Amino acid sequence: MSGVRLWWMAGGAADTSFLSPAVTAIGSVYKLPVRLETVNARPDGAFDPRRNQHSSTRILNWLSHHYPKGATRLLAVTDYDLFIPILTFVFGEAELNGKTAIVSFARLLVQDGALIPRDRAARRLAKEAVHELGHTFGLLHCKSYRCVMARSASLKDVDMKEPALCSDCTARYAETGIGKEPSDE
Amino acid sequence: MSKRTTRILVVDDEEIVRESLVSWLEKDGYTMDTAEDGPTALGKLDSASWSILLCDLKMPGMDGLEVLDRVKKAQPEAAVVIMTAYATVDTAVKAMKLGAYDYLVKPFDPEELSIMIQKIVAQQALLRENVILRKALKRDYRFRDMVSKNSSMQQLFELAKTAARSSSTVLVLGESGTGKELMARAIHAESPRHAAPFVAVSCAALTETLLESELFGYEKGAFTGAMTRREGKFEAANRGTLFLDEIGDISPKLQMDLLRVLEERRVTRVGGTESLPVDVRIVAATNRDLPKAVHEDRFRQDLFYRLNVITIHIPSLRERKEDIPLLAETILERLSVEMHKEVDGLSSEAMALLVTHSWPGNVRELRNVLERGLVVSKGPLIQAADLGLTLSPAKEVRPAHPASLAEVEKEHIAMVISQTGGNISQAARILDIDRVTLYNKLRKYGLRRDGEEIEET
Ligand SMILES: Nc1ncnc2c1ncn2[C@@H]1O[C@H](COP(=O)(O)OP(=O)(O)OP(=O)(O)O)[C@@H](O)[C@H]1O
Ligand SMILES: [Mg+2]
Ligand SMILES: [Zn+2]
Ligand SMILES: [Zn+2]
């Protein structure tokens, strides 16, 4: 089946209620079917004991090697705290114009050291999921801070944006022609 | 908008650092490139200009501080950010002293990095706007191809624009290389005659008889070798402008002939009988002191009056030093187009050197110096040393063994010409020979009147 595969790579079975805003947002923004799957396998060597974090780039590589046949895109959702070597952390990472993306909710659950309501965290996750997938469709960071493609360098950035593309980014996504092909179910 | 032109070079010996920075920043829309060591980075400075360099401090071979130092010399506008694994106050201070924009300790907070880059981009956009603004101002300092911000020059531009509308004779005075010919061309271009030819005649380059037939033309059989009839420059310039350069050098006989043409507006070819009407605007130029020549009976007073209807006296470059940076930038832009070599400009030391020089050869000498600088320069900026403005203008290198008289003469003429910045009359005076003789010797020795093509005759 083509469409977005959403792999739950956190503890237990996929938390559907927590993921539901993300599933809805991805479907409505990119006009693609979304399939949720629980994946128990974990990449080796992505953990950096010195930083006590996981390398998002390594996980992306692993995802590429385990890419499900026929999928339009693959997005992993993890509870690992992610980093890229030069930054202290990242909320997620994606291959620009590639096929794979990852988002982490490790840092989305809190505000100023305290847990926030789960539905607020789920909304944040939805935005970051749409954002990282946007990069795989070739979208760059957007100057409109309300656009989901606005840069996410802090929680403040995440909270300011909507889980939707601005009109410019919508037009750019439309140019890819993805999300227009008739569903093959 | 401005992002599309923001080019970032990441210099780090660690591949994962280069890759992660590139993949993070390319999503901001910046154009990214990487170098794995200092020499590779410096090599990339030659081929392109960079907005930002993110440079690792500790690298094998050339360290970040050295790269920083070299970058600042080659591309002063580039913002260099030093990256290091540990913060040491010492190196931070040193880096800032060497002109680093900032100092980041790895790993960076994503917000810190993005804010810093946005700040640099915004500041550079502001600088670029200033440059555009300066360019717009420069346009007002312009009269056709001439530029100047000097107030008396501006008045001359106004006078020249007014004169251009009429057909009055214009006399352009000024030392050699001050832009007399450029002024003559500007007047022509600005005049209603601009669609007709601009014909230039260098009166000093020819002997009396040659100049006569050059100006007035000749009939077949007018003299030995006159196989066919030939039209003169007056006829060639009909409805246009005739530029009589170095008018102060013409012989008494030609002075009289010229006076008659100016009075009658008719020319008679050498060996001819009938006179032909000509509609020509005359612009004459000389670097000689014409009133003095009149006073000493070397130049006809009546001809002087005929020529001296509108006088434009161009001041020497040392009387308008404020023009040097503007002229240098303008001429450099033109040279880089002509010579297909791109440069960003002059280093500040190079510019300072230009401003302090006394410029006996005026703008032409400035042009020659810049041309040399452009040829010699390696980086995006012309450095002071590239200009070849040494303290002693005389050549130190001498032939080890006795040279022939001709060799010594050629050497000596070349030296004097270069000392005067290509000023022929000044060189002729120093050599104590007349200009025609000097022109002949230049031709004989294959010496170029530097920076200027020899007028086609
Ligand atoms: N104001 C100016 N702006 C730009 N370029 C200039 C200016 N003045 C002179 N130049 C340049 O300087 C050089 C010399 O100018 P030009 O030949 O007009 O001088 P000149 O006074 O006729 O010299 P000479 O008396 O030796 O014949 C040319 O390359 C010209 O383009
Ligand atoms: Mg001249
Ligand atoms: Zn992003
Ligand atoms: Zn947008």
PDB file of N, CA and C and ligand atoms in Angstrom, chain A residues 131-132 135 141, chain B residues 27, ligand 3:
ATOM      1  N   HIS A 131       6.071  18.529   9.877  1.00  0.00           N
ATOM      2  CA  HIS A 131       7.263  19.297   9.522  1.00  0.00           C
ATOM      3  C   HIS A 131       8.346  18.401   8.896  1.00  0.00           C
ATOM      4  N   GLU A 132       8.701  17.331   9.595  1.00  0.00           N
ATOM      5  CA  GLU A 132       9.788  16.480   9.088  1.00  0.00           C
ATOM      6  C   GLU A 132       9.403  15.832   7.762  1.00  0.00           C
ATOM      7  N   HIS A 135      10.056  18.093   4.839  1.00  0.00           N
ATOM      8  CA  HIS A 135      11.423  18.092   4.300  1.00  0.00           C
ATOM      9  C   HIS A 135      11.612  16.977   3.271  1.00  0.00           C
ATOM     10  N   HIS A 141      12.702  25.447   5.278  1.00  0.00           N
ATOM     11  CA  HIS A 141      12.107  26.216   6.370  1.00  0.00           C
ATOM     12  C   HIS A 141      11.420  27.460   5.837  1.00  0.00           C
TER      13      HIS A 141
ATOM     14  N   LYS B  27      18.359  22.972   5.161  1.00  0.00           N
ATOM     15  CA  LYS B  27      16.902  23.054   5.309  1.00  0.00           C
ATOM     16  C   LYS B  27      16.450  24.488   5.559  1.00  0.00           C
TER      17      LYS B  27
HETATM   18 ZN    ZN C   3      13.002  21.466   9.744  1.00  0.00          ZN
END
